[in-house]
PDB file of C-alpha atoms in Angstrom:
ATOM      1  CA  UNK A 103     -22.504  13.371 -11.470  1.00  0.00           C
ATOM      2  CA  UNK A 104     -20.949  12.432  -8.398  1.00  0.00           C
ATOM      3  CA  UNK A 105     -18.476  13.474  -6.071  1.00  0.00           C
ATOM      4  CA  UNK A 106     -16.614  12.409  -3.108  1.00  0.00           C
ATOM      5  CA  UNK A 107     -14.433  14.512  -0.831  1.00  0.00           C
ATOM      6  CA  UNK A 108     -11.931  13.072   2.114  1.00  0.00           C
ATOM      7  CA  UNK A 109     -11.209  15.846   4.504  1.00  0.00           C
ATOM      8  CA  UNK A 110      -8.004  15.212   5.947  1.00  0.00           C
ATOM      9  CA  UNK A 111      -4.977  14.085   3.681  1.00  0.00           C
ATOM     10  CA  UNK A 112      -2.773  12.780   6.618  1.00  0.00           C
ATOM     11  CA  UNK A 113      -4.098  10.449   9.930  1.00  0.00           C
ATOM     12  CA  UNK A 114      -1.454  10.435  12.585  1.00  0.00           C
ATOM     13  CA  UNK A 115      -2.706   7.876  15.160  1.00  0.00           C
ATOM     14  CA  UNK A 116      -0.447   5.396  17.620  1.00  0.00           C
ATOM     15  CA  UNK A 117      -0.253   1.705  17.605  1.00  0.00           C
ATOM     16  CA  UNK A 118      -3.525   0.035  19.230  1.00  0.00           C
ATOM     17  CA  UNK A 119      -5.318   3.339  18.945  1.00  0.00           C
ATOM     18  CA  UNK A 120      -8.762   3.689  17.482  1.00  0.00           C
ATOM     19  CA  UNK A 121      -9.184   5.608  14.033  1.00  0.00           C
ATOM     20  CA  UNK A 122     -12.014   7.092  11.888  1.00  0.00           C
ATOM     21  CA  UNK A 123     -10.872   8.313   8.287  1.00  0.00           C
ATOM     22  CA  UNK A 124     -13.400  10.574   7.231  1.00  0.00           C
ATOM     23  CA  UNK A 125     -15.847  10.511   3.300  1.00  0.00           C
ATOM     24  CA  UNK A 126     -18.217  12.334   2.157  1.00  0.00           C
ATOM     25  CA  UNK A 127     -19.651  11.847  -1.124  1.00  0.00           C
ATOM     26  CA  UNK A 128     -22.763  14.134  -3.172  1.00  0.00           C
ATOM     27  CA  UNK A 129     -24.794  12.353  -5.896  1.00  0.00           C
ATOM     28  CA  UNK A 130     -28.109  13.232  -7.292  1.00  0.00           C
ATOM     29  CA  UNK A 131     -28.971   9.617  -7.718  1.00  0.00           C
ATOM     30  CA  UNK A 132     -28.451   6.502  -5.239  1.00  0.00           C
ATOM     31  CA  UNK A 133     -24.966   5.383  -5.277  1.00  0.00           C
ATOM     32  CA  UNK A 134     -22.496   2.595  -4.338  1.00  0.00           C
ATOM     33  CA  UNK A 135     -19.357   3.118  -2.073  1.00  0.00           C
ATOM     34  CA  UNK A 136     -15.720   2.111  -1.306  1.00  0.00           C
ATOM     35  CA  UNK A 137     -13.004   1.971   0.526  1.00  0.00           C
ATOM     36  CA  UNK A 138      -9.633   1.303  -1.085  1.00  0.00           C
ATOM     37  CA  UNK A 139      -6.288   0.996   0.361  1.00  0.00           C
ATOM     38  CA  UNK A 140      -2.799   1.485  -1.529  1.00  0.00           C
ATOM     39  CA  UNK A 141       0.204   0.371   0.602  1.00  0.00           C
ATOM     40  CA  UNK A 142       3.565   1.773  -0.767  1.00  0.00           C
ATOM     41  CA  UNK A 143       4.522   1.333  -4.645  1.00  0.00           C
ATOM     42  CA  UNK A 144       1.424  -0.689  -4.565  1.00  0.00           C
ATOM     43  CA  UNK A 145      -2.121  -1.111  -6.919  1.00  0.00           C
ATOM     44  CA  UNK A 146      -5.091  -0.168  -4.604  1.00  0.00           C
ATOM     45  CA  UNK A 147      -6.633  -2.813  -3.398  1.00  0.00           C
ATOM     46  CA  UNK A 148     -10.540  -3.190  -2.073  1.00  0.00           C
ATOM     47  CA  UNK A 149     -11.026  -3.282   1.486  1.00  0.00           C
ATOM     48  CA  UNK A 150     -15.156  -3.203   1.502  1.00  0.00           C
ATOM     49  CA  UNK A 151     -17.956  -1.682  -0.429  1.00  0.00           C
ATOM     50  CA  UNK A 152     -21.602  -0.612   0.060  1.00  0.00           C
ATOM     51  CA  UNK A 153     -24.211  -1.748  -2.803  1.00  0.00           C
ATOM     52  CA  UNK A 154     -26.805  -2.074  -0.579  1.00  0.00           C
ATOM     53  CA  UNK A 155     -28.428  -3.126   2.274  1.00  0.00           C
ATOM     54  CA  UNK A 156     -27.282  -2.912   5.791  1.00  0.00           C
ATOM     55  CA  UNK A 157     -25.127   0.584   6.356  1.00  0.00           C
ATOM     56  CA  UNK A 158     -22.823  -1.129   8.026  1.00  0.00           C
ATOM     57  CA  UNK A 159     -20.094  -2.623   6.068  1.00  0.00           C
ATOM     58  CA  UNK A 160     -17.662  -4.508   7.745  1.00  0.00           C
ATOM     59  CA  UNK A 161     -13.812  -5.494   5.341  1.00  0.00           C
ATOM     60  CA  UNK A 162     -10.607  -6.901   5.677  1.00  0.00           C
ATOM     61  CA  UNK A 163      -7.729  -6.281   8.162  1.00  0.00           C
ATOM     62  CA  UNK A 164     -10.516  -5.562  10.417  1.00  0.00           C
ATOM     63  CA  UNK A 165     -11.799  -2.545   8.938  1.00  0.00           C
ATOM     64  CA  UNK A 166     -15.590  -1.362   8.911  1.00  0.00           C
ATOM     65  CA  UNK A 167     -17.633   1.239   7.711  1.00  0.00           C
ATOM     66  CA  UNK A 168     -21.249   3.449   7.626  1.00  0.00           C
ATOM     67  CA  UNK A 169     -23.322   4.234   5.079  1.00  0.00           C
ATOM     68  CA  UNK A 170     -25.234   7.196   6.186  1.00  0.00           C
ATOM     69  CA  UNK A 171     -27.486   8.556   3.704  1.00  0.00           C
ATOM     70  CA  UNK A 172     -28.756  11.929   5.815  1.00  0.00           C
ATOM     71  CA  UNK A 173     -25.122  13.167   5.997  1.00  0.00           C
ATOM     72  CA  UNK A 174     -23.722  11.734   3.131  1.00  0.00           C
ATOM     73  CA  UNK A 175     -20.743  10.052   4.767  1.00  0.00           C
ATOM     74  CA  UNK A 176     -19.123   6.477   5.022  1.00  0.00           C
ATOM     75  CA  UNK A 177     -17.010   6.424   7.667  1.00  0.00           C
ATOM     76  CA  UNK A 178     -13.877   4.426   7.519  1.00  0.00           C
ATOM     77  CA  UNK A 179     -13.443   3.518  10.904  1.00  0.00           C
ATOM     78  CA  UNK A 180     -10.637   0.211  12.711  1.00  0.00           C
ATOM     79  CA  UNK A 181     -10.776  -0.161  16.639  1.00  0.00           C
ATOM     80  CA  UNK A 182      -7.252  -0.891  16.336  1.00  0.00           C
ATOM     81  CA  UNK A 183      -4.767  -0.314  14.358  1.00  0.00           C
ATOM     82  CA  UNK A 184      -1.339  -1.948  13.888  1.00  0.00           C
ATOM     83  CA  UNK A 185       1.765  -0.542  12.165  1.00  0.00           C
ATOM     84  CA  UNK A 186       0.840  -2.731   9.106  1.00  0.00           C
ATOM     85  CA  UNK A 187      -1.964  -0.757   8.332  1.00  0.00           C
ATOM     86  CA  UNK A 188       0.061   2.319   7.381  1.00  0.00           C
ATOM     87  CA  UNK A 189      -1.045   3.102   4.074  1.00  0.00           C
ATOM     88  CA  UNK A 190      -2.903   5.369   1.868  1.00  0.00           C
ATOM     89  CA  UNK A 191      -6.838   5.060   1.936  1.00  0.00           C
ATOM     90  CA  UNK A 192      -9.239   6.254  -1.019  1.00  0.00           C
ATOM     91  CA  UNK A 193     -12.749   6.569  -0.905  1.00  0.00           C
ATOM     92  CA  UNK A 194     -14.840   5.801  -4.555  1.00  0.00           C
ATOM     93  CA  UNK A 195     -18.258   6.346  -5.513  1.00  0.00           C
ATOM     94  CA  UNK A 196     -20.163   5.260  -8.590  1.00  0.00           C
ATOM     95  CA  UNK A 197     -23.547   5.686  -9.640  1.00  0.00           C
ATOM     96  CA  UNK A 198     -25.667   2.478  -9.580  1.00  0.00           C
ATOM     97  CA  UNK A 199     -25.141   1.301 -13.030  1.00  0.00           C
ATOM     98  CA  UNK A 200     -21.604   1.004 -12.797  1.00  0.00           C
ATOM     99  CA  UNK A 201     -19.220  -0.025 -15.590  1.00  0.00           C
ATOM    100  CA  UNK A 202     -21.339   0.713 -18.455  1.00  0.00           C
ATOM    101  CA  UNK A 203     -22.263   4.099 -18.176  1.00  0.00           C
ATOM    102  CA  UNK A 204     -21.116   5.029 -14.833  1.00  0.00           C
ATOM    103  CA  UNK A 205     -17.598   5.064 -13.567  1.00  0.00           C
ATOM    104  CA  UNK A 206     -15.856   5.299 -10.327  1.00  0.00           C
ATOM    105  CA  UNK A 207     -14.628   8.256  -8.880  1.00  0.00           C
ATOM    106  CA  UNK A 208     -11.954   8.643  -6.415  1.00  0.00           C
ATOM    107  CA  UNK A 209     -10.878  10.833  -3.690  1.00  0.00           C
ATOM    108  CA  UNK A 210      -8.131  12.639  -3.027  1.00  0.00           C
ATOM    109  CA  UNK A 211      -6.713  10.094  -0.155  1.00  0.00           C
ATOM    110  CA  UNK A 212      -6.634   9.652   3.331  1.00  0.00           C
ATOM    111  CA  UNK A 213      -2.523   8.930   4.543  1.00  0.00           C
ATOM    112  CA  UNK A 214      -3.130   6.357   7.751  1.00  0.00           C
ATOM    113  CA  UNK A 215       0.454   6.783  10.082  1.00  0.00           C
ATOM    114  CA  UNK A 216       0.675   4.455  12.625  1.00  0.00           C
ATOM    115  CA  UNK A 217       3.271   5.668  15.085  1.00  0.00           C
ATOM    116  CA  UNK A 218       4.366   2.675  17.736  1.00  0.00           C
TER     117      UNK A 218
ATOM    118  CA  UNK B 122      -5.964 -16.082 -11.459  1.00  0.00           C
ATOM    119  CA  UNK B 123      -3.084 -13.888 -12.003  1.00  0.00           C
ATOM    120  CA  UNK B 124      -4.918 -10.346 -11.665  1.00  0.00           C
ATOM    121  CA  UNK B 125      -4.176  -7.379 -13.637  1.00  0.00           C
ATOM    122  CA  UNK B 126      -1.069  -7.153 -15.628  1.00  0.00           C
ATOM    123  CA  UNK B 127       0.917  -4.115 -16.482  1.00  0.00           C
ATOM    124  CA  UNK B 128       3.685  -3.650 -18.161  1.00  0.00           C
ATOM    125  CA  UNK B 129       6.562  -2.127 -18.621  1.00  0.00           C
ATOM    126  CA  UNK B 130       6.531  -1.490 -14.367  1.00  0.00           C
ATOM    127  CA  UNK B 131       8.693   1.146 -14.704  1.00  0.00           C
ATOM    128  CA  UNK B 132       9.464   3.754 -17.976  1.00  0.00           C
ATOM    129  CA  UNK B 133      12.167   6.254 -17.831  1.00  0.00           C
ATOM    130  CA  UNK B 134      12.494   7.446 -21.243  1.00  0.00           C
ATOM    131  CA  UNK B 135      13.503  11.355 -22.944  1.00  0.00           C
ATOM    132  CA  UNK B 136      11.192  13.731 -23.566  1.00  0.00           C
ATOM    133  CA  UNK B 137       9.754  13.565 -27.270  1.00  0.00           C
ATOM    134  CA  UNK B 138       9.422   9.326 -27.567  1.00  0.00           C
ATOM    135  CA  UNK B 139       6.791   7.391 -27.994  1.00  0.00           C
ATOM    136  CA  UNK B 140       5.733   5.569 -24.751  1.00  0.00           C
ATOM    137  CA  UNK B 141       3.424   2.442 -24.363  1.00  0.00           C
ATOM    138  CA  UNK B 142       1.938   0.984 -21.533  1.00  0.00           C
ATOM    139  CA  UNK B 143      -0.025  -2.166 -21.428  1.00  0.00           C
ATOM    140  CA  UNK B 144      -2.461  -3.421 -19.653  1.00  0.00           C
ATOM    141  CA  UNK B 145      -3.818  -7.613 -19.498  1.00  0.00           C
ATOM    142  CA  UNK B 146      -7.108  -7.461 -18.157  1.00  0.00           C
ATOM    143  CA  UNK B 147      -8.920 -10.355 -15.361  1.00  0.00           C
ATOM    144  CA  UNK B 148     -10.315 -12.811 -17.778  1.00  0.00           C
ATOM    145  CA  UNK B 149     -13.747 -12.658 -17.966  1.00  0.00           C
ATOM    146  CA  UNK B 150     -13.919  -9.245 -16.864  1.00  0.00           C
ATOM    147  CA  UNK B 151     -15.465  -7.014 -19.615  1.00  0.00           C
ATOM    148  CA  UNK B 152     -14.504  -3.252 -18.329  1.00  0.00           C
ATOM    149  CA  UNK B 153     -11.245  -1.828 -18.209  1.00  0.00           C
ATOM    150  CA  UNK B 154      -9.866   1.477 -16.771  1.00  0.00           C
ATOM    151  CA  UNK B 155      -6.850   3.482 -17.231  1.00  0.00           C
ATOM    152  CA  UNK B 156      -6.183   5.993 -14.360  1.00  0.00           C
ATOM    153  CA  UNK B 157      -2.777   7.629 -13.717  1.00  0.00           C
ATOM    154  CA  UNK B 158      -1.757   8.891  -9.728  1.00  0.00           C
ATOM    155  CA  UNK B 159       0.424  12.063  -9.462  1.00  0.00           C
ATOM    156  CA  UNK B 160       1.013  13.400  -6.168  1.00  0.00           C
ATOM    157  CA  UNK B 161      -0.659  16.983  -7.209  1.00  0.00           C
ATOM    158  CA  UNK B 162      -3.710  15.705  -8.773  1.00  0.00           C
ATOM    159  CA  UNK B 163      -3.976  12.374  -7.473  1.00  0.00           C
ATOM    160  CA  UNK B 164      -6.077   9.529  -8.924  1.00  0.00           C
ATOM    161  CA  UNK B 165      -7.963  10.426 -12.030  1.00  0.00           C
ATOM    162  CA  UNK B 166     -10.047   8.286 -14.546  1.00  0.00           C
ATOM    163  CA  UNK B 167      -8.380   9.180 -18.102  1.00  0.00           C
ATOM    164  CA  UNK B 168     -10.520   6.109 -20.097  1.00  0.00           C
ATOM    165  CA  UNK B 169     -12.748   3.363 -19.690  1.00  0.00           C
ATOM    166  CA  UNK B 170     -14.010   0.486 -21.978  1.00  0.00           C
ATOM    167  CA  UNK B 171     -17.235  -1.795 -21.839  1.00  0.00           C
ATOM    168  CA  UNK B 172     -17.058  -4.837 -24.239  1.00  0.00           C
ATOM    169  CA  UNK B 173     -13.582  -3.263 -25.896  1.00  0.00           C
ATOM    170  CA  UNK B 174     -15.534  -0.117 -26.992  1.00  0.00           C
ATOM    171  CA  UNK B 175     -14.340   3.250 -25.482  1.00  0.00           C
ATOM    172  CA  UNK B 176     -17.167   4.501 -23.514  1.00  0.00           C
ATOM    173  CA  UNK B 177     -15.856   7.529 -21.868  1.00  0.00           C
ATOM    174  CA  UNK B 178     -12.726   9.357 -22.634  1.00  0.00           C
ATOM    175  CA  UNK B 179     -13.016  12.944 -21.476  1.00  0.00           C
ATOM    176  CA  UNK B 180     -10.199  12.311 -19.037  1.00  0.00           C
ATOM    177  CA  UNK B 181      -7.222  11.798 -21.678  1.00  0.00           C
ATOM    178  CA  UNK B 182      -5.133  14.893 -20.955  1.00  0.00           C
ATOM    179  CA  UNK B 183      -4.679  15.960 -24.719  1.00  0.00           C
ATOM    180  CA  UNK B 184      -4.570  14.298 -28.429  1.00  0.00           C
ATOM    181  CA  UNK B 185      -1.071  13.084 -27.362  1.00  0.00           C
ATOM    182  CA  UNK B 186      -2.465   9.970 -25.219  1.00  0.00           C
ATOM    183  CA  UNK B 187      -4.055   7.135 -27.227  1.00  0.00           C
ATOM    184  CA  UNK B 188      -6.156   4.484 -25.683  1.00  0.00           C
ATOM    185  CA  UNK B 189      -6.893   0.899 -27.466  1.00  0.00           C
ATOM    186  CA  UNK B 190      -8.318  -1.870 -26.416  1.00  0.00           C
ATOM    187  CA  UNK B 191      -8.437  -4.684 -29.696  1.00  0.00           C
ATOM    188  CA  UNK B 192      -9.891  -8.078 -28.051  1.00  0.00           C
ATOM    189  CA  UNK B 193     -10.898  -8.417 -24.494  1.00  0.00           C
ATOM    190  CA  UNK B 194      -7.277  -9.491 -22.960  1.00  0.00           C
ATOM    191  CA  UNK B 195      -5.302  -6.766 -23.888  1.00  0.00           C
ATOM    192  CA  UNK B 196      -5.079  -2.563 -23.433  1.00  0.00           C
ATOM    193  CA  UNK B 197      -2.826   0.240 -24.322  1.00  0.00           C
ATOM    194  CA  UNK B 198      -2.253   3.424 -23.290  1.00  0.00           C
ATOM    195  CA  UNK B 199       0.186   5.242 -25.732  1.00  0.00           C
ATOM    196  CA  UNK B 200       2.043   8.690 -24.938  1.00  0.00           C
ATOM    197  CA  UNK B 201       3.114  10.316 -27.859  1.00  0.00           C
ATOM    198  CA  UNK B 202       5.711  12.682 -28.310  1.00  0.00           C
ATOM    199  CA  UNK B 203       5.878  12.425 -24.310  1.00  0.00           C
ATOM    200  CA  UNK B 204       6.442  15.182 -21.761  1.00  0.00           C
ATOM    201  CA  UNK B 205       7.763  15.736 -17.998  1.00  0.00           C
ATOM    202  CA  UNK B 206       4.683  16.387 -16.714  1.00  0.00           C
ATOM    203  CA  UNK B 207       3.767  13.234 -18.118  1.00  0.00           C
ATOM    204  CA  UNK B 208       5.342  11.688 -15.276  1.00  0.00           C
ATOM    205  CA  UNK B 209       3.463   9.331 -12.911  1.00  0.00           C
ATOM    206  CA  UNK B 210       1.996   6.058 -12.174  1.00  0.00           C
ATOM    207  CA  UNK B 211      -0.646   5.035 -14.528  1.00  0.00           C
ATOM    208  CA  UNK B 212      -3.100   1.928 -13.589  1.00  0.00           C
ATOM    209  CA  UNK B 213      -4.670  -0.306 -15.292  1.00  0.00           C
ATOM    210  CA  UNK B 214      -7.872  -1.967 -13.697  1.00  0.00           C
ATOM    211  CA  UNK B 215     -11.007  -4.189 -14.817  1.00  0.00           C
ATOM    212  CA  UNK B 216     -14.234  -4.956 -13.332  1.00  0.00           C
ATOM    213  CA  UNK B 217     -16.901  -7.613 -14.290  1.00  0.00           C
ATOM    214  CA  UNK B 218     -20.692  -7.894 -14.097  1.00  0.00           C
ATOM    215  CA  UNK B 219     -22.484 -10.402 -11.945  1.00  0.00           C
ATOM    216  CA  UNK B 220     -21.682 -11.636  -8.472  1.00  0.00           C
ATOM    217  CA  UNK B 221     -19.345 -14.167 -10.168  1.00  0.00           C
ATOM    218  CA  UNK B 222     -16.806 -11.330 -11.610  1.00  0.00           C
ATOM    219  CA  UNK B 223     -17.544  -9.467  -8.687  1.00  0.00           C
ATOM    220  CA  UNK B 224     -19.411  -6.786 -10.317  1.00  0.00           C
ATOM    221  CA  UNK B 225     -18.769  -3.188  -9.400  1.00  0.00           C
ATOM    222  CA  UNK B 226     -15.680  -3.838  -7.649  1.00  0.00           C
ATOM    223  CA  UNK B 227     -12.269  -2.763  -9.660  1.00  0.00           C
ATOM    224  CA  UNK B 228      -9.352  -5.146  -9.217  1.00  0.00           C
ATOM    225  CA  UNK B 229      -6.033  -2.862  -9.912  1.00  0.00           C
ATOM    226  CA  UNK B 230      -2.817  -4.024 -11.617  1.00  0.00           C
ATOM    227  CA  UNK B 231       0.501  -3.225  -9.950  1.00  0.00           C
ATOM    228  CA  UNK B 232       0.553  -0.101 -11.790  1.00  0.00           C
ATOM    229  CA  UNK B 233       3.418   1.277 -14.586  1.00  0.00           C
ATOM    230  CA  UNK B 234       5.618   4.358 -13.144  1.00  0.00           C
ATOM    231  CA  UNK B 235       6.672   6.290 -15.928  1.00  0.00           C
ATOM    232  CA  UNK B 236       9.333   9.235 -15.445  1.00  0.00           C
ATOM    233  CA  UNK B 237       9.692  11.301 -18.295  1.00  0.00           C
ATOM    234  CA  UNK B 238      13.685  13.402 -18.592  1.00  0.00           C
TER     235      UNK B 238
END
Protein backbone atom coordinates (compact mmCIF):
# COMPACT_ATOMS: atom_id res chain seq x y z
CA UNK A 1 0.00 0.00 0.00
CA UNK A 2 1.04 3.39 -0.39
CA UNK A 3 1.06 6.53 1.26
CA UNK A 4 1.80 10.08 0.79
CA UNK A 5 2.06 12.79 3.43
CA UNK A 6 2.31 16.84 2.71
CA UNK A 7 3.71 18.49 5.75
CA UNK A 8 2.47 21.84 5.82
CA UNK A 9 -1.34 22.57 5.09
CA UNK A 10 -0.87 26.39 4.44
CA UNK A 11 2.25 28.20 2.18
CA UNK A 12 2.30 31.89 2.86
CA UNK A 13 4.83 33.28 0.33
CA UNK A 14 4.84 37.02 -1.50
CA UNK A 15 4.43 37.83 -5.08
CA UNK A 16 7.75 37.00 -7.18
CA UNK A 17 9.03 34.94 -4.29
CA UNK A 18 10.41 31.47 -4.69
CA UNK A 19 8.38 28.42 -3.16
CA UNK A 20 8.92 24.69 -2.39
CA UNK A 21 5.64 22.75 -1.28
CA UNK A 22 6.81 19.85 0.40
CA UNK A 23 5.70 15.42 -0.42
CA UNK A 24 6.67 12.65 0.84
CA UNK A 25 5.29 9.46 -0.15
CA UNK A 26 6.16 5.45 1.36
CA UNK A 27 5.50 2.48 -0.97
CA UNK A 28 6.88 -0.96 -0.82
CA UNK A 29 6.92 -1.18 -4.56
CA UNK A 30 8.10 1.48 -7.32
CA UNK A 31 5.57 4.08 -7.79
CA UNK A 32 4.32 6.96 -9.99
CA UNK A 33 3.78 10.62 -8.73
CA UNK A 34 1.73 13.86 -9.00
CA UNK A 35 1.13 17.05 -8.49
CA UNK A 36 -2.41 18.39 -8.66
CA UNK A 37 -3.73 21.78 -8.24
CA UNK A 38 -7.48 22.79 -7.28
CA UNK A 39 -8.13 26.57 -7.66
CA UNK A 40 -11.34 27.69 -5.78
CA UNK A 41 -14.81 25.73 -6.34
CA UNK A 42 -12.74 24.01 -8.88
CA UNK A 43 -11.98 19.99 -10.13
CA UNK A 44 -8.19 19.37 -9.56
CA UNK A 45 -6.45 19.63 -12.34
CA UNK A 46 -2.81 17.91 -13.31
CA UNK A 47 0.07 20.06 -13.21
CA UNK A 48 2.96 17.19 -13.88
CA UNK A 49 3.64 13.62 -13.05
CA UNK A 50 6.61 11.23 -12.63
CA UNK A 51 6.30 7.64 -14.44
CA UNK A 52 9.67 7.45 -15.06
CA UNK A 53 12.76 8.50 -16.16
CA UNK A 54 14.49 11.70 -15.46
CA UNK A 55 13.64 12.95 -11.60
CA UNK A 56 13.11 16.02 -12.72
CA UNK A 57 9.70 16.83 -13.85
CA UNK A 58 9.07 20.04 -15.12
CA UNK A 59 4.60 21.22 -15.58
CA UNK A 60 2.51 23.94 -16.35
CA UNK A 61 2.32 27.55 -15.02
CA UNK A 62 5.92 27.05 -14.64
CA UNK A 63 5.98 24.57 -12.03
CA UNK A 64 8.68 21.70 -11.57
CA UNK A 65 9.44 18.97 -9.48
CA UNK A 66 12.05 15.99 -7.98
CA UNK A 67 11.73 12.64 -7.79
CA UNK A 68 14.07 11.53 -5.15
CA UNK A 69 13.96 7.99 -4.42
CA UNK A 70 16.59 7.95 -1.18
CA UNK A 71 14.28 10.37 0.71
CA UNK A 72 11.16 9.61 -0.67
CA UNK A 73 10.13 13.13 -1.64
CA UNK A 74 8.93 15.10 -4.83
CA UNK A 75 9.34 18.41 -4.29
CA UNK A 76 6.91 20.85 -5.69
CA UNK A 77 8.96 23.68 -6.23
CA UNK A 78 8.06 27.49 -8.82
CA UNK A 79 10.93 30.20 -8.90
CA UNK A 80 8.21 32.57 -9.00
CA UNK A 81 5.11 32.81 -8.14
CA UNK A 82 2.27 35.17 -9.15
CA UNK A 83 -1.02 35.86 -7.35
CA UNK A 84 -2.72 33.50 -9.91
CA UNK A 85 -1.18 30.65 -8.54
CA UNK A 86 -3.05 30.82 -5.23
CA UNK A 87 -4.58 27.61 -4.93
CA UNK A 88 -4.70 24.36 -3.22
CA UNK A 89 -1.93 21.74 -4.23
CA UNK A 90 -2.29 17.79 -3.73
CA UNK A 91 0.26 15.38 -4.05
CA UNK A 92 -0.94 11.53 -5.48
CA UNK A 93 0.79 8.39 -5.64
CA UNK A 94 -0.15 5.13 -7.30
CA UNK A 95 1.48 1.97 -7.58
CA UNK A 96 2.77 1.14 -11.10
CA UNK A 97 -0.14 -0.68 -12.43
CA UNK A 98 -2.46 1.99 -12.06
CA UNK A 99 -6.19 1.89 -12.86
CA UNK A 100 -6.70 -1.71 -12.75
CA UNK A 101 -5.62 -2.78 -9.58
CA UNK A 102 -3.96 0.17 -8.19
CA UNK A 103 -5.51 3.48 -7.42
CA UNK A 104 -4.39 6.90 -6.61
CA UNK A 105 -4.00 8.21 -3.38
CA UNK A 106 -4.08 11.71 -2.31
CA UNK A 107 -2.72 13.95 0.24
CA UNK A 108 -4.04 15.99 2.57
CA UNK A 109 -3.15 19.44 0.56
CA UNK A 110 -0.75 22.00 0.41
CA UNK A 111 -2.80 25.83 0.55
CA UNK A 112 -0.27 28.12 -1.83
CA UNK A 113 -1.07 32.15 -0.57
CA UNK A 114 0.42 34.50 -2.61
CA UNK A 115 0.46 37.79 -0.76
CA UNK A 116 1.37 40.95 -3.28
CA UNK B 1 -13.62 16.94 -25.86
CA UNK B 2 -15.85 18.15 -23.23
CA UNK B 3 -14.08 16.46 -20.06
CA UNK B 4 -15.80 15.05 -17.18
CA UNK B 5 -19.36 15.78 -16.55
CA UNK B 6 -21.14 16.01 -13.28
CA UNK B 7 -24.23 16.67 -12.45
CA UNK B 8 -26.46 18.07 -10.47
CA UNK B 9 -23.35 20.89 -9.52
CA UNK B 10 -24.91 21.67 -6.57
CA UNK B 11 -27.60 19.44 -4.13
CA UNK B 12 -29.20 20.96 -1.18
CA UNK B 13 -31.78 18.59 -0.22
CA UNK B 14 -33.42 17.38 3.66
CA UNK B 15 -32.08 14.91 5.52
CA UNK B 16 -33.74 11.36 4.80
CA UNK B 17 -34.02 11.71 0.56
CA UNK B 18 -32.63 9.95 -1.85
CA UNK B 19 -29.71 11.81 -3.57
CA UNK B 20 -28.05 11.05 -7.02
CA UNK B 21 -25.09 12.26 -8.50
CA UNK B 22 -23.88 11.55 -11.93
CA UNK B 23 -21.00 11.33 -13.46
CA UNK B 24 -20.25 11.27 -17.81
CA UNK B 25 -16.99 9.89 -18.15
CA UNK B 26 -13.93 11.11 -21.09
CA UNK B 27 -14.86 8.92 -23.95
CA UNK B 28 -12.60 6.38 -24.44
CA UNK B 29 -11.45 6.39 -21.03
CA UNK B 30 -12.17 2.99 -19.35
CA UNK B 31 -11.66 3.86 -15.38
CA UNK B 32 -13.74 5.94 -13.38
CA UNK B 33 -13.44 7.29 -9.78
CA UNK B 34 -15.72 8.69 -7.30
CA UNK B 35 -13.96 10.68 -4.49
CA UNK B 36 -15.76 13.19 -2.22
CA UNK B 37 -13.53 16.44 -0.48
CA UNK B 38 -14.63 17.55 3.05
CA UNK B 39 -12.59 20.01 4.72
CA UNK B 40 -11.92 17.46 7.85
CA UNK B 41 -11.00 14.49 5.92
CA UNK B 42 -10.12 15.83 2.71
CA UNK B 43 -9.90 13.88 -0.58
CA UNK B 44 -10.74 10.25 -0.29
CA UNK B 45 -11.24 7.45 -2.96
CA UNK B 46 -14.87 5.97 -2.07
CA UNK B 47 -15.03 3.66 -5.62
CA UNK B 48 -13.38 2.91 -8.69
CA UNK B 49 -14.34 0.97 -11.92
CA UNK B 50 -12.16 -0.75 -14.73
CA UNK B 51 -14.21 -1.73 -17.87
CA UNK B 52 -17.70 -0.76 -15.83
CA UNK B 53 -16.90 -3.46 -13.18
CA UNK B 54 -16.41 -2.21 -9.55
CA UNK B 55 -12.95 -3.03 -8.68
CA UNK B 56 -12.47 -1.54 -5.34
CA UNK B 57 -15.07 -0.24 -3.04
CA UNK B 58 -13.78 -0.30 0.51
CA UNK B 59 -14.05 3.47 0.60
CA UNK B 60 -18.05 3.80 0.43
CA UNK B 61 -18.76 5.18 3.90
CA UNK B 62 -21.69 2.68 4.73
CA UNK B 63 -24.53 0.48 2.82
CA UNK B 64 -26.30 3.87 2.35
CA UNK B 65 -24.02 4.97 -0.78
CA UNK B 66 -24.55 3.00 -4.01
CA UNK B 67 -22.17 3.10 -6.87
CA UNK B 68 -23.19 2.02 -10.66
CA UNK B 69 -21.64 2.27 -13.54
CA UNK B 70 -24.10 0.43 -16.58
CA UNK B 71 -22.15 1.19 -20.05
CA UNK B 72 -18.94 3.03 -20.28
CA UNK B 73 -20.44 6.81 -20.55
CA UNK B 74 -22.29 7.03 -17.59
CA UNK B 75 -21.82 6.72 -13.40
CA UNK B 76 -23.82 7.15 -10.31
CA UNK B 77 -23.26 7.67 -7.01
CA UNK B 78 -26.57 7.33 -4.97
CA UNK B 79 -27.05 8.54 -1.19
CA UNK B 80 -29.76 6.95 0.36
CA UNK B 81 -31.73 8.00 3.12
CA UNK B 82 -29.00 10.94 3.21
CA UNK B 83 -27.38 12.60 6.22
CA UNK B 84 -25.57 16.03 7.30
CA UNK B 85 -22.47 14.67 7.48
CA UNK B 86 -23.05 13.64 4.11
CA UNK B 87 -22.23 16.99 3.11
CA UNK B 88 -19.40 17.77 0.65
CA UNK B 89 -18.09 17.87 -2.77
CA UNK B 90 -18.00 14.59 -4.44
CA UNK B 91 -15.85 14.11 -7.86
CA UNK B 92 -16.13 12.25 -10.47
CA UNK B 93 -12.88 11.45 -12.55
CA UNK B 94 -11.65 8.90 -15.39
CA UNK B 95 -8.40 7.84 -16.61
CA UNK B 96 -7.41 5.81 -19.77
CA UNK B 97 -4.66 3.36 -20.72
CA UNK B 98 -2.05 4.08 -23.33
CA UNK B 99 -0.22 7.28 -24.12
CA UNK B 100 -3.24 8.19 -26.31
CA UNK B 101 -5.83 8.43 -23.19
CA UNK B 102 -3.10 9.60 -21.26
CA UNK B 103 -2.77 6.68 -19.10
CA UNK B 104 -2.31 7.10 -15.39
CA UNK B 105 -3.25 10.58 -15.32
CA UNK B 106 -6.99 11.35 -13.81
CA UNK B 107 -8.87 14.12 -15.58
CA UNK B 108 -11.52 15.52 -12.79
CA UNK B 109 -15.06 16.78 -13.48
CA UNK B 110 -16.12 20.10 -11.96
CA UNK B 111 -17.25 18.28 -9.04
CA UNK B 112 -21.14 18.06 -7.39
CA UNK B 113 -21.43 20.02 -3.85
CA UNK B 114 -24.01 18.46 -1.99
CA UNK B 115 -25.31 20.10 1.42
CA UNK B 116 -27.45 17.98 3.28
CA UNK B 117 -30.29 20.16 6.04
Amino acid sequence: AQSVTQLDSQVPVFEEAPVELRCNYSSSVSVYLFWYVQYPNQGLQLLLKYLSGSTLVKGINGFEAEFNKSQTSFHLRKPSVHISDTAEYFCAVSGPSFGATNKLIFGTGTLLAVQP
Amino acid sequence: DAGVIQSPRHEVTEMGQEVTLRCKPISGHNSLFWYRQTMMRGLELLIYFNNNVPIDDSGMPEDRFSAKMPNASFSTLKIQPSEPRDSAVYFCASSGQGALYGANVLTFGAGSRLTVL
